[in-house]
Amino acid sequence: MSTMIFVNLPVRNLAASMAYYKALGFDHNPQFTDDTAACIVISDTIFVMALTYGKFGEFSSKPIPDPKTTTAALYALSCDSREAVDAIAEAGIKAGGTETRDRQDYGFMYGRAVADPDGHVWEYTWMDMSQTPSE
């Protein structure tokens, strides 16, 4: 069995979050989706668990920070090309996300950062490994 990652994110409006991630091209797994949580399928090994604040609170006794005003983490997702980076970033913006910084273009590496409607920042990156600087 491959190692999988489940990124758990608190969301204010579960239906809106599901629609946002669907606009990016991701589906959800209905087997692990109800009115308090949605399992967004990024790949065979990467999943986002969009959880209502009430559900998220069941997993932690710490206060839940507001991702629109604080940064607890940045989520990076690799893409197959520069065009794929632009496509997912533009889809996110069109679906209600916000670009959080200027594009980063280092020649061998290209990236954009988009916050989802809840404020969680996703960094989409492409890297040409054959062109990476050697030490």
MMTF fields as JSON, N, C-alpha, C and O atoms, coordinates in Angstrom:
{
  "mmtfVersion": "1.0.0",
  "mmtfProducer": "UNKNOWN",
  "numBonds": 539,
  "numAtoms": 540,
  "numGroups": 135,
  "numChains": 1,
  "numModels": 1,
  "chainsPerModel": [1],
  "groupsPerChain": [135],
  "chainIdList": ["A"],
  "bondAtomList": [4, 2, 8, 6, 12, 10, 16, 14, 20, 18, 24, 22, 28, 26, 32, 30, 36, 34, 40, 38, 44, 42, 48, 46, 52, 50, 56, 54, 60, 58, 64, 62, 68, 66, 72, 70, 76, 74, 80, 78, 84, 82, 88, 86, 92, 90, 96, 94, 100, 98, 104, 102, 108, 106, 112, 110, 116, 114, 120, 118, 124, 122, 128, 126, 132, 130, 136, 134, 140, 138, 144, 142, 148, 146, 152, 150, 156, 154, 160, 158, 164, 162, 168, 166, 172, 170, 176, 174, 180, 178, 184, 182, 188, 186, 192, 190, 196, 194, 200, 198, 204, 202, 208, 206, 212, 210, 216, 214, 220, 218, 224, 222, 228, 226, 232, 230, 236, 234, 240, 238, 244, 242, 248, 246, 252, 250, 256, 254, 260, 258, 264, 262, 268, 266, 272, 270, 276, 274, 280, 278, 284, 282, 288, 286, 292, 290, 296, 294, 300, 298, 304, 302, 308, 306, 312, 310, 316, 314, 320, 318, 324, 322, 328, 326, 332, 330, 336, 334, 340, 338, 344, 342, 348, 346, 352, 350, 356, 354, 360, 358, 364, 362, 368, 366, 372, 370, 376, 374, 380, 378, 384, 382, 388, 386, 392, 390, 396, 394, 400, 398, 404, 402, 408, 406, 412, 410, 416, 414, 420, 418, 424, 422, 428, 426, 432, 430, 436, 434, 440, 438, 444, 442, 448, 446, 452, 450, 456, 454, 460, 458, 464, 462, 468, 466, 472, 470, 476, 474, 480, 478, 484, 482, 488, 486, 492, 490, 496, 494, 500, 498, 504, 502, 508, 506, 512, 510, 516, 514, 520, 518, 524, 522, 528, 526, 532, 530, 536, 534],
  "bondOrderList": [1, 1, 1, 1, 1, 1, 1, 1, 1, 1, 1, 1, 1, 1, 1, 1, 1, 1, 1, 1, 1, 1, 1, 1, 1, 1, 1, 1, 1, 1, 1, 1, 1, 1, 1, 1, 1, 1, 1, 1, 1, 1, 1, 1, 1, 1, 1, 1, 1, 1, 1, 1, 1, 1, 1, 1, 1, 1, 1, 1, 1, 1, 1, 1, 1, 1, 1, 1, 1, 1, 1, 1, 1, 1, 1, 1, 1, 1, 1, 1, 1, 1, 1, 1, 1, 1, 1, 1, 1, 1, 1, 1, 1, 1, 1, 1, 1, 1, 1, 1, 1, 1, 1, 1, 1, 1, 1, 1, 1, 1, 1, 1, 1, 1, 1, 1, 1, 1, 1, 1, 1, 1, 1, 1, 1, 1, 1, 1, 1, 1, 1, 1, 1, 1],
  "groupList": [{"groupName": "MET", "atomNameList": ["N", "CA", "C", "O"], "elementList": ["N", "C", "C", "O"], "formalChargeList": [0, 0, 0, 0], "bondAtomList": [1, 0, 2, 1, 3, 2], "bondOrderList": [1, 1, 2], "singleLetterCode": "M", "chemCompType": "L-PEPTIDE LINKING"}, {"groupName": "SER", "atomNameList": ["N", "CA", "C", "O"], "elementList": ["N", "C", "C", "O"], "formalChargeList": [0, 0, 0, 0], "bondAtomList": [1, 0, 2, 1, 3, 2], "bondOrderList": [1, 1, 2], "singleLetterCode": "S", "chemCompType": "L-PEPTIDE LINKING"}, {"groupName": "THR", "atomNameList": ["N", "CA", "C", "O"], "elementList": ["N", "C", "C", "O"], "formalChargeList": [0, 0, 0, 0], "bondAtomList": [1, 0, 2, 1, 3, 2], "bondOrderList": [1, 1, 2], "singleLetterCode": "T", "chemCompType": "L-PEPTIDE LINKING"}, {"groupName": "ILE", "atomNameList": ["N", "CA", "C", "O"], "elementList": ["N", "C", "C", "O"], "formalChargeList": [0, 0, 0, 0], "bondAtomList": [1, 0, 2, 1, 3, 2], "bondOrderList": [1, 1, 2], "singleLetterCode": "I", "chemCompType": "L-PEPTIDE LINKING"}, {"groupName": "PHE", "atomNameList": ["N", "CA", "C", "O"], "elementList": ["N", "C", "C", "O"], "formalChargeList": [0, 0, 0, 0], "bondAtomList": [1, 0, 2, 1, 3, 2], "bondOrderList": [1, 1, 2], "singleLetterCode": "F", "chemCompType": "L-PEPTIDE LINKING"}, {"groupName": "VAL", "atomNameList": ["N", "CA", "C", "O"], "elementList": ["N", "C", "C", "O"], "formalChargeList": [0, 0, 0, 0], "bondAtomList": [1, 0, 2, 1, 3, 2], "bondOrderList": [1, 1, 2], "singleLetterCode": "V", "chemCompType": "L-PEPTIDE LINKING"}, {"groupName": "ASN", "atomNameList": ["N", "CA", "C", "O"], "elementList": ["N", "C", "C", "O"], "formalChargeList": [0, 0, 0, 0], "bondAtomList": [1, 0, 2, 1, 3, 2], "bondOrderList": [1, 1, 2], "singleLetterCode": "N", "chemCompType": "L-PEPTIDE LINKING"}, {"groupName": "LEU", "atomNameList": ["N", "CA", "C", "O"], "elementList": ["N", "C", "C", "O"], "formalChargeList": [0, 0, 0, 0], "bondAtomList": [1, 0, 2, 1, 3, 2], "bondOrderList": [1, 1, 2], "singleLetterCode": "L", "chemCompType": "L-PEPTIDE LINKING"}, {"groupName": "PRO", "atomNameList": ["N", "CA", "C", "O"], "elementList": ["N", "C", "C", "O"], "formalChargeList": [0, 0, 0, 0], "bondAtomList": [1, 0, 2, 1, 3, 2], "bondOrderList": [1, 1, 2], "singleLetterCode": "P", "chemCompType": "L-PEPTIDE LINKING"}, {"groupName": "ARG", "atomNameList": ["N", "CA", "C", "O"], "elementList": ["N", "C", "C", "O"], "formalChargeList": [0, 0, 0, 0], "bondAtomList": [1, 0, 2, 1, 3, 2], "bondOrderList": [1, 1, 2], "singleLetterCode": "R", "chemCompType": "L-PEPTIDE LINKING"}, {"groupName": "ALA", "atomNameList": ["N", "CA", "C", "O"], "elementList": ["N", "C", "C", "O"], "formalChargeList": [0, 0, 0, 0], "bondAtomList": [1, 0, 2, 1, 3, 2], "bondOrderList": [1, 1, 2], "singleLetterCode": "A", "chemCompType": "L-PEPTIDE LINKING"}, {"groupName": "TYR", "atomNameList": ["N", "CA", "C", "O"], "elementList": ["N", "C", "C", "O"], "formalChargeList": [0, 0, 0, 0], "bondAtomList": [1, 0, 2, 1, 3, 2], "bondOrderList": [1, 1, 2], "singleLetterCode": "Y", "chemCompType": "L-PEPTIDE LINKING"}, {"groupName": "LYS", "atomNameList": ["N", "CA", "C", "O"], "elementList": ["N", "C", "C", "O"], "formalChargeList": [0, 0, 0, 0], "bondAtomList": [1, 0, 2, 1, 3, 2], "bondOrderList": [1, 1, 2], "singleLetterCode": "K", "chemCompType": "L-PEPTIDE LINKING"}, {"groupName": "GLY", "atomNameList": ["N", "CA", "C", "O"], "elementList": ["N", "C", "C", "O"], "formalChargeList": [0, 0, 0, 0], "bondAtomList": [1, 0, 2, 1, 3, 2], "bondOrderList": [1, 1, 2], "singleLetterCode": "G", "chemCompType": "PEPTIDE LINKING"}, {"groupName": "ASP", "atomNameList": ["N", "CA", "C", "O"], "elementList": ["N", "C", "C", "O"], "formalChargeList": [0, 0, 0, 0], "bondAtomList": [1, 0, 2, 1, 3, 2], "bondOrderList": [1, 1, 2], "singleLetterCode": "D", "chemCompType": "L-PEPTIDE LINKING"}, {"groupName": "HIS", "atomNameList": ["N", "CA", "C", "O"], "elementList": ["N", "C", "C", "O"], "formalChargeList": [0, 0, 0, 0], "bondAtomList": [1, 0, 2, 1, 3, 2], "bondOrderList": [1, 1, 2], "singleLetterCode": "H", "chemCompType": "L-PEPTIDE LINKING"}, {"groupName": "GLN", "atomNameList": ["N", "CA", "C", "O"], "elementList": ["N", "C", "C", "O"], "formalChargeList": [0, 0, 0, 0], "bondAtomList": [1, 0, 2, 1, 3, 2], "bondOrderList": [1, 1, 2], "singleLetterCode": "Q", "chemCompType": "L-PEPTIDE LINKING"}, {"groupName": "CYS", "atomNameList": ["N", "CA", "C", "O"], "elementList": ["N", "C", "C", "O"], "formalChargeList": [0, 0, 0, 0], "bondAtomList": [1, 0, 2, 1, 3, 2], "bondOrderList": [1, 1, 2], "singleLetterCode": "C", "chemCompType": "L-PEPTIDE LINKING"}, {"groupName": "GLU", "atomNameList": ["N", "CA", "C", "O"], "elementList": ["N", "C", "C", "O"], "formalChargeList": [0, 0, 0, 0], "bondAtomList": [1, 0, 2, 1, 3, 2], "bondOrderList": [1, 1, 2], "singleLetterCode": "E", "chemCompType": "L-PEPTIDE LINKING"}, {"groupName": "TRP", "atomNameList": ["N", "CA", "C", "O"], "elementList": ["N", "C", "C", "O"], "formalChargeList": [0, 0, 0, 0], "bondAtomList": [1, 0, 2, 1, 3, 2], "bondOrderList": [1, 1, 2], "singleLetterCode": "W", "chemCompType": "L-PEPTIDE LINKING"}],
  "groupTypeList": [0, 1, 2, 0, 3, 4, 5, 6, 7, 8, 5, 9, 6, 7, 10, 10, 1, 0, 10, 11, 11, 12, 10, 7, 13, 4, 14, 15, 6, 8, 16, 4, 2, 14, 14, 2, 10, 10, 17, 3, 5, 3, 1, 14, 2, 3, 4, 5, 0, 10, 7, 2, 11, 13, 12, 4, 13, 18, 4, 1, 1, 12, 8, 3, 8, 14, 8, 12, 2, 2, 2, 10, 10, 7, 11, 10, 7, 1, 17, 14, 1, 9, 18, 10, 5, 14, 10, 3, 10, 18, 10, 13, 3, 12, 10, 13, 13, 2, 18, 2, 9, 14, 9, 16, 14, 11, 13, 4, 0, 11, 13, 9, 10, 5, 10, 14, 8, 14, 13, 15, 5, 19, 18, 11, 2, 19, 0, 14, 0, 1, 16, 2, 8, 1, 18],
  "groupIdList": [1, 2, 3, 4, 5, 6, 7, 8, 9, 10, 11, 12, 13, 14, 15, 16, 17, 18, 19, 20, 21, 22, 23, 24, 25, 26, 27, 28, 29, 30, 31, 32, 33, 34, 35, 36, 37, 38, 39, 40, 41, 42, 43, 44, 45, 46, 47, 48, 49, 50, 51, 52, 53, 54, 55, 56, 57, 58, 59, 60, 61, 62, 63, 64, 65, 66, 67, 68, 69, 70, 71, 72, 73, 74, 75, 76, 77, 78, 79, 80, 81, 82, 83, 84, 85, 86, 87, 88, 89, 90, 91, 92, 93, 94, 95, 96, 97, 98, 99, 100, 101, 102, 103, 104, 105, 106, 107, 108, 109, 110, 111, 112, 113, 114, 115, 116, 117, 118, 119, 120, 121, 122, 123, 124, 125, 126, 127, 128, 129, 130, 131, 132, 133, 134, 135],
  "secStructList": [7, 7, 7, 7, 3, 3, 3, 3, 3, 3, 3, 1, 7, 2, 2, 2, 2, 2, 2, 2, 2, 2, 2, 6, 6, 7, 3, 3, 3, 4, 4, 4, 7, 7, 1, 1, 3, 3, 3, 3, 3, 1, 1, 1, 1, 3, 3, 3, 3, 3, 3, 3, 2, 2, 2, 2, 2, 6, 1, 7, 1, 1, 7, 7, 7, 7, 6, 6, 6, 7, 7, 1, 7, 3, 3, 3, 3, 3, 7, 1, 1, 2, 2, 2, 2, 2, 2, 2, 2, 2, 2, 2, 2, 2, 6, 6, 7, 3, 3, 7, 1, 7, 7, 3, 3, 7, 1, 1, 3, 3, 3, 3, 3, 3, 3, 7, 6, 6, 7, 7, 3, 3, 3, 3, 3, 3, 3, 7, 4, 4, 4, 1, 7, 7, 7],
  "xCoordList": [0.841, 0.0, 0.885, 1.826, 0.589, 1.342, 1.017, -0.085, 1.983, 1.735, 0.811, 1.015, -0.194, -1.146, -1.067, -0.619, -1.507, -1.601, -3.032, -3.646, -3.538, -4.859, -4.663, -4.325, -4.871, -4.738, -6.113, -7.069, -6.212, -7.484, -7.588, -6.742, -8.628, -8.809, -10.169, -11.183, -10.209, -11.5, -12.099, -11.402, -13.39, -14.063, -15.361, -16.021, -15.714, -16.933, -18.19, -19.259, -18.066, -19.214, -18.793, -18.103, -19.206, -18.749, -19.157, -18.345, -20.384, -20.843, -20.024, -19.654, -19.743, -18.948, -17.526, -16.949, -16.964, -15.615, -15.587, -14.657, -16.597, -16.671, -16.763, -16.114, -17.568, -17.702, -16.381, -16.016, -15.665, -14.373, -13.395, -12.798, -13.231, -12.264, -12.713, -11.873, -14.008, -14.517, -14.138, -13.795, -14.194, -13.811, -12.328, -11.923, -11.523, -10.105, -9.869, -8.747, -10.928, -10.808, -10.743, -10.49, -10.966, -10.902, -12.305, -13.237, -12.443, -13.723, -13.704, -12.699, -14.807, -14.837, -15.226, -15.851, -14.847, -15.181, -16.436, -16.36, -17.581, -18.82, -18.809, -19.582, -17.95, -17.837, -17.393, -17.726, -16.638, -16.123, -16.601, -15.882, -17.807, -18.396, -19.781, -20.583, -20.053, -21.385, -21.646, -21.005, -22.552, -22.854, -21.846, -21.994, -20.828, -19.793, -18.397, -17.472, -18.24, -16.911, -17.023, -18.001, -15.985, -15.898, -14.472, -13.515, -14.346, -13.04, -12.798, -13.382, -11.935, -11.593, -10.407, -9.383, -10.54, -9.512, -8.602, -9.017, -7.363, -6.373, -5.66, -5.44, -5.306, -4.684, -4.969, -5.721, -4.368, -4.551, -3.984, -4.344, -3.098, -2.454, -2.577, -2.068, -3.245, -3.374, -4.848, -5.575, -5.276, -6.674, -6.765, -5.921, -7.782, -8.1, -9.389, -10.399, -9.344, -10.558, -11.062, -10.533, -12.084, -12.709, -13.696, -14.659, -13.452, -14.24, -14.909, -14.279, -16.178, -16.812, -16.038, -15.344, -16.158, -15.431, -15.818, -14.97, -17.092, -17.525, -16.845, -16.389, -16.779, -16.138, -14.629, -14.04, -14.009, -12.575, -12.239, -11.23, -13.09, -12.88, -12.89, -12.351, -13.492, -13.494, -12.107, -11.849, -11.214, -9.894, -8.795, -7.676, -9.096, -8.082, -8.721, -9.794, -8.055, -8.556, -8.024, -8.425, -7.124, -6.559, -7.533, -8.384, -7.414, -8.255, -7.951, -6.815, -8.962, -8.797, -8.517, -9.374, -7.336, -7.026, -7.844, -8.25, -8.073, -8.767, -7.74, -6.876, -7.8, -6.783, -6.81, -5.902, -7.835, -7.853, -6.974, -6.578, -6.667, -5.87, -4.568, -3.698, -4.42, -3.2, -2.749, -3.545, -1.467, -0.94, -0.407, 0.564, -1.037, -0.558, 0.258, 1.156, -0.066, 0.639, 0.405, -0.559, 1.297, 1.139, 1.137, 1.957, 0.235, 0.094, 0.61, 0.086, 1.626, 2.227, 1.833, 1.831, 1.5, 1.083, 1.861, 1.819, 2.571, 3.356, 2.441, 1.407, 2.851, 2.117, 3.066, 4.285, 2.502, 3.305, 3.966, 4.898, 3.504, 4.041, 3.702, 2.893, 4.326, 3.979, 2.508, 1.788, 2.089, 0.706, -0.267, -1.338, 0.106, -0.748, -0.821, -1.873, 0.291, 0.299, -0.681, -1.528, -0.56, -1.448, -2.903, -3.787, -3.158, -4.531, -5.198, -6.336, -4.501, -5.121, -5.232, -6.211, -4.229, -4.301, -5.468, -6.233, -5.603, -6.702, -8.054, -9.014, -8.148, -9.403, -9.759, -10.922, -8.742, -8.971, -9.443, -10.355, -8.833, -9.242, -10.664, -11.477, -10.956, -12.299, -13.36, -14.5, -12.984, -13.926, -14.027, -14.696, -13.37, -13.489, -12.239, -12.262, -11.137, -9.872, -9.191, -9.645, -8.095, -7.353, -5.869, -5.304, -5.237, -3.789, -3.124, -3.444, -2.204, -1.654, -0.3, 0.16, 0.345, 1.637, 1.873, 1.146, 2.904, 3.28, 3.775, 4.26, 3.643, 4.18, 5.683, 6.36, 6.185, 7.614, 8.153, 7.725, 9.094, 9.665, 11.184, 11.811, 11.754, 13.2, 13.797, 14.933, 13.045, 13.503, 13.255, 12.408, 13.973, 13.818, 12.637, 12.222, 12.097, 10.991, 10.008, 10.406, 8.718, 7.673, 6.548, 6.187, 6.0, 4.925, 4.001, 4.349, 2.81, 1.807, 1.145, 1.108, 0.621, -0.037, -1.44, -1.634, -2.414, -3.814, -4.458, -4.342, -5.133, -5.889, -7.294, -7.921, -7.783, -9.161, -10.102, -9.628, -11.404, -12.321, -12.224, -12.601, -11.731, -11.553, -10.233, -10.032, -9.33, -8.04, -6.867, -5.735, -7.103, -6.011, -5.208, -5.773, -3.88, -3.033, -2.45, -1.791, -2.721, -2.185, -1.143, -1.418, 0.051, 1.125, 1.243, 1.504, 1.046, 1.136, 2.486, 2.828, 3.257, 4.622, 4.943, 4.399, 5.827, 6.403, 7.911, 8.412, 8.637, 10.09, 10.648, 10.244, 11.59, 12.313, 13.542, 14.551, 13.455, 14.529, 15.842, 16.914, 15.771, 17.018, 17.753, 18.929, 17.075, 17.686, 17.972, 18.384, 17.758, 17.984, 19.474, 20.315, 19.779, 21.199, 21.828, 21.206, 23.06, 23.768, 24.538, 24.84, 24.844, 25.562, 27.007, 27.748],
  "yCoordList": [-1.178, 0.0, 1.241, 1.336, 2.178, 3.426, 4.305, 4.248, 5.118, 6.1, 7.169, 7.658, 7.532, 8.547, 9.726, 9.588, 10.886, 12.055, 12.573, 12.653, 12.92, 13.515, 14.877, 14.954, 15.94, 17.297, 17.697, 17.803, 17.918, 18.279, 19.797, 20.442, 20.371, 21.82, 22.206, 21.632, 23.177, 23.673, 24.598, 25.443, 24.431, 25.269, 25.81, 25.15, 27.005, 27.654, 27.172, 27.093, 26.849, 26.417, 25.193, 25.311, 24.023, 22.769, 22.665, 22.265, 23.012, 22.919, 23.842, 23.458, 25.055, 25.996, 25.473, 25.619, 24.872, 24.305, 23.155, 23.045, 22.304, 21.196, 21.732, 21.206, 22.776, 23.371, 23.976, 23.854, 24.626, 25.225, 24.153, 24.297, 23.097, 22.065, 21.304, 20.84, 21.172, 20.561, 21.435, 20.91, 22.772, 23.696, 23.571, 23.924, 23.072, 22.843, 21.509, 21.2, 20.726, 19.432, 18.249, 17.127, 18.475, 17.394, 16.907, 17.703, 15.617, 15.033, 14.761, 15.007, 14.257, 13.864, 12.396, 11.842, 11.787, 10.389, 10.382, 10.713, 10.011, 10.031, 9.082, 9.259, 8.09, 7.132, 7.814, 7.359, 8.909, 9.625, 11.075, 11.972, 11.291, 12.622, 12.593, 11.703, 13.581, 13.743, 15.23, 16.043, 15.611, 17.031, 17.756, 18.957, 17.064, 17.692, 17.592, 18.26, 16.763, 16.527, 16.078, 15.449, 16.421, 15.953, 15.516, 16.217, 14.363, 13.841, 14.238, 13.656, 15.231, 15.711, 14.891, 14.798, 14.304, 13.433, 14.239, 14.665, 14.441, 15.14, 14.143, 14.42, 12.992, 11.907, 10.607, 10.59, 9.532, 8.243, 8.22, 7.355, 9.164, 9.168, 10.49, 10.612, 11.48, 12.797, 13.172, 13.154, 13.513, 13.85, 15.089, 15.305, 15.888, 16.999, 16.628, 16.317, 16.663, 16.474, 17.864, 18.503, 18.324, 19.605, 19.341, 18.593, 19.958, 19.685, 20.964, 22.021, 20.87, 22.03, 22.36, 21.504, 23.58, 23.971, 23.084, 22.736, 22.722, 21.835, 20.481, 19.953, 19.92, 18.614, 18.718, 17.859, 19.768, 19.96, 20.046, 19.502, 20.731, 20.892, 19.583, 19.516, 18.544, 17.228, 16.585, 15.665, 17.064, 16.459, 17.216, 16.717, 18.4, 19.192, 20.047, 20.617, 20.131, 20.981, 22.411, 23.286, 22.647, 23.984, 24.868, 24.362, 26.176, 27.079, 26.91, 26.631, 27.079, 26.976, 28.374, 29.252, 28.597, 29.934, 30.236, 29.326, 31.511, 31.942, 32.043, 32.917, 31.179, 31.201, 32.469, 32.689, 33.292, 34.562, 35.612, 36.595, 35.402, 36.39, 35.823, 36.588, 34.513, 33.881, 32.8, 32.278, 32.476, 31.39, 30.311, 30.526, 29.164, 28.031, 27.095, 26.403, 27.077, 26.199, 26.69, 27.406, 26.298, 26.502, 25.119, 24.274, 24.88, 23.562, 23.641, 24.413, 22.857, 22.889, 21.642, 20.53, 21.857, 20.76, 20.88, 21.919, 19.816, 19.861, 19.692, 19.027, 20.31, 20.233, 19.745, 19.82, 19.244, 18.657, 19.671, 19.323, 20.927, 21.93, 23.334, 23.498, 24.33, 25.722, 25.971, 26.641, 25.411, 25.592, 24.995, 25.55, 23.873, 23.243, 24.105, 24.195, 24.736, 25.664, 26.798, 27.114, 27.404, 28.51, 28.069, 28.795, 26.892, 26.412, 26.222, 26.649, 25.589, 25.354, 26.656, 26.866, 27.532, 28.819, 29.648, 30.221, 29.713, 30.484, 29.88, 30.614, 28.548, 27.899, 28.261, 28.503, 28.294, 28.662, 30.1, 30.38, 31.003, 32.409, 32.569, 33.278, 31.919, 31.982, 31.433, 31.896, 30.442, 29.802, 30.528, 30.042, 31.687, 32.453, 32.544, 33.134, 31.966, 32.068, 33.395, 34.168, 33.652, 34.902, 34.596, 33.847, 35.174, 35.007, 35.79, 36.959, 35.157, 35.758, 36.426, 37.141, 36.204, 36.834, 36.786, 36.117, 37.51, 37.478, 36.088, 35.335, 35.769, 34.499, 34.452, 35.48, 33.263, 33.086, 32.296, 31.17, 32.889, 32.236, 32.269, 33.321, 31.102, 30.972, 30.24, 29.769, 30.146, 29.423, 27.933, 27.38, 27.286, 25.845, 25.512, 24.358, 26.567, 26.366, 27.529, 28.685, 27.196, 28.193, 27.896, 26.738, 28.94, 28.693, 29.873, 31.023, 29.546, 30.545, 30.104, 28.913, 31.067, 30.765, 31.352, 32.525, 30.517, 30.928, 30.482, 29.324, 31.41, 31.072, 30.653, 31.302, 29.574, 29.159, 30.135, 31.011, 30.017, 30.984, 31.067, 32.086, 30.025, 30.065, 30.698, 31.004, 30.898, 31.513, 30.552, 30.982, 29.257, 28.278, 28.484, 28.484, 28.663, 28.974, 27.7, 26.904, 27.542, 26.433, 26.982, 27.906, 26.412, 26.791, 25.723, 24.556, 26.136, 25.231, 25.463, 26.592, 24.385, 24.526, 23.52, 22.417, 23.925, 23.062, 23.229, 24.335, 22.117, 22.181, 21.255, 20.098, 21.789, 20.993, 20.442, 21.134, 19.212, 18.619, 18.521, 18.517, 18.441, 18.356, 19.687, 19.739, 20.771, 22.092, 22.648, 23.801, 21.846, 22.346, 22.577, 21.804, 23.644, 23.936, 22.816, 22.269, 22.481, 21.456, 22.159, 23.35, 21.406, 21.976, 22.202, 22.674],
  "zCoordList": [0.0, 0.0, 0.0, 0.788, -0.873, -0.944, 0.253, 0.799, 0.654, 1.698, 1.15, 0.039, 1.909, 1.492, 2.448, 3.586, 1.975, 2.83, 2.771, 1.707, 3.945, 4.092, 4.749, 5.93, 3.998, 4.515, 5.039, 4.27, 6.334, 6.962, 7.054, 7.672, 6.439, 6.416, 6.977, 6.581, 7.902, 8.367, 7.303, 6.742, 7.035, 6.04, 6.619, 7.422, 6.206, 6.708, 5.99, 6.595, 4.69, 3.904, 3.108, 2.095, 3.566, 2.97, 1.508, 0.674, 1.182, -0.209, -1.112, -2.221, -0.64, -1.429, -1.616, -2.694, -0.586, -0.696, -1.69, -2.488, -1.647, -2.599, -4.025, -4.929, -4.231, -5.567, -6.025, -7.195, -5.117, -5.454, -5.936, -7.003, -5.17, -5.546, -6.794, -7.566, -6.999, -8.234, -9.43, -10.49, -9.275, -10.35, -10.704, -11.811, -9.772, -10.034, -10.734, -11.135, -10.878, -11.542, -10.602, -11.041, -9.309, -8.331, -7.986, -7.868, -7.828, -7.451, -5.954, -5.287, -5.429, -4.022, -3.93, -4.835, -2.829, -2.566, -1.693, -0.51, -2.254, -1.474, -0.282, 0.659, -0.318, 0.782, 2.071, 3.165, 1.941, 3.106, 3.12, 3.559, 2.64, 2.567, 3.192, 2.912, 4.046, 4.619, 4.805, 4.138, 5.675, 5.84, 6.732, 6.959, 7.245, 8.079, 7.479, 7.941, 6.452, 5.883, 4.435, 4.031, 3.659, 2.277, 1.996, 2.324, 1.394, 1.005, -0.447, -1.361, -0.657, -1.989, -2.492, -1.815, -3.664, -4.213, -5.139, -6.217, -4.707, -5.52, -6.438, -7.617, -5.89, -6.655, -5.912, -4.937, -6.376, -5.707, -4.298, -3.499, -3.984, -2.671, -1.919, -0.804, -2.509, -1.876, -1.777, -2.771, -0.562, -0.311, 0.571, 1.439, 0.345, 1.228, 1.945, 1.312, 3.261, 4.043, 4.416, 5.326, 3.71, 4.023, 5.148, 4.977, 6.301, 7.5, 7.984, 8.025, 8.348, 8.968, 10.243, 10.793, 10.702, 11.914, 13.097, 13.918, 13.183, 14.26, 14.191, 15.206, 12.991, 12.809, 13.048, 13.704, 12.516, 12.699, 14.191, 14.641, 14.948, 16.382, 17.152, 18.256, 16.593, 17.243, 17.241, 18.018, 16.373, 16.234, 16.975, 17.091, 17.472, 18.154, 19.231, 19.034, 20.367, 21.446, 21.331, 22.098, 20.375, 20.183, 19.412, 18.68, 19.57, 18.779, 17.285, 16.903, 16.463, 15.013, 14.476, 14.576, 13.909, 13.399, 12.138, 11.415, 11.892, 10.687, 9.569, 9.625, 8.549, 7.501, 6.637, 5.836, 6.796, 6.062, 6.742, 6.115, 8.032, 8.763, 9.324, 9.74, 9.344, 9.842, 8.865, 8.084, 8.922, 8.098, 9.02, 9.746, 8.99, 9.774, 8.898, 9.379, 7.591, 6.662, 5.244, 4.972, 4.347, 2.916, 2.29, 2.651, 1.367, 0.757, -0.671, -1.474, -1.0, -2.327, -3.103, -2.575, -4.368, -5.235, -6.54, -7.198, -6.913, -8.146, -9.353, -9.288, -10.45, -11.712, -12.797, -12.643, -13.896, -14.965, -15.885, -16.61, -15.871, -16.786, -16.281, -15.367, -16.881, -16.589, -16.919, -16.179, -18.051, -18.484, -17.474, -17.231, -16.894, -15.884, -14.629, -13.996, -14.268, -13.127, -13.403, -12.569, -14.575, -14.922, -14.975, -14.52, -15.525, -15.657, -14.291, -14.097, -13.349, -12.043, -11.254, -10.537, -11.382, -10.688, -11.229, -10.453, -12.534, -13.142, -12.795, -12.562, -12.757, -12.358, -10.921, -10.598, -10.063, -8.666, -8.522, -7.743, -9.26, -9.212, -9.741, -9.148, -10.84, -11.44, -10.49, -10.495, -9.671, -8.747, -7.408, -6.496, -7.274, -6.035, -5.196, -4.115, -5.672, -4.958, -5.249, -6.093, -4.539, -4.672, -4.82, -4.024, -5.841, -5.979, -4.852, -4.637, -4.134, -2.919, -3.105, -2.215, -4.246, -4.514, -6.017, -6.751, -6.468, -7.877, -8.25, -7.406, -9.515, -10.025, -9.758, -9.769, -9.522, -9.331, -10.507, -10.759, -11.226, -12.401, -12.286, -12.406, -12.053, -11.926, -13.13, -13.071, -14.201, -15.387, -15.254, -15.956, -14.377, -14.159, -13.241, -13.132, -12.573, -11.634, -11.786, -11.936, -11.745, -11.944, -10.961, -10.752, -10.361, -9.406, -9.219, -9.485, -8.753, -8.39, -7.094, -6.782, -6.338, -5.064, -5.084, -5.404, -4.735, -4.73, -3.424, -3.025, -2.768, -1.556, -1.969, -2.807, -1.381, -1.638, -0.933, -0.209, -1.119, -0.492, 1.029, 1.608, 1.686, 3.137, 3.546, 4.721, 2.589, 2.885, 2.926, 3.148, 2.719, 2.693, 1.418, 0.324, 1.548, 0.401, -0.208, 0.461, -1.499, -2.277, -3.238, -4.003, -3.196, -4.101, -5.18, -4.889, -6.426, -7.574, -8.228, -8.581, -8.39, -8.886, -9.98, -10.019, -10.853, -11.875, -11.792, -11.586, -11.956, -11.927, -13.0, -13.117, -13.786, -14.773, -14.058, -13.921, -13.611, -12.82, -13.59, -12.984, -14.921, -15.711, -15.72, -16.082, -15.326, -15.343, -13.948, -13.815, -12.916, -11.567, -11.336, -11.793, -10.627, -10.346, -9.534, -8.623, -9.871, -9.084, -7.976, -8.062, -6.951, -5.797, -6.094, -5.232]
}
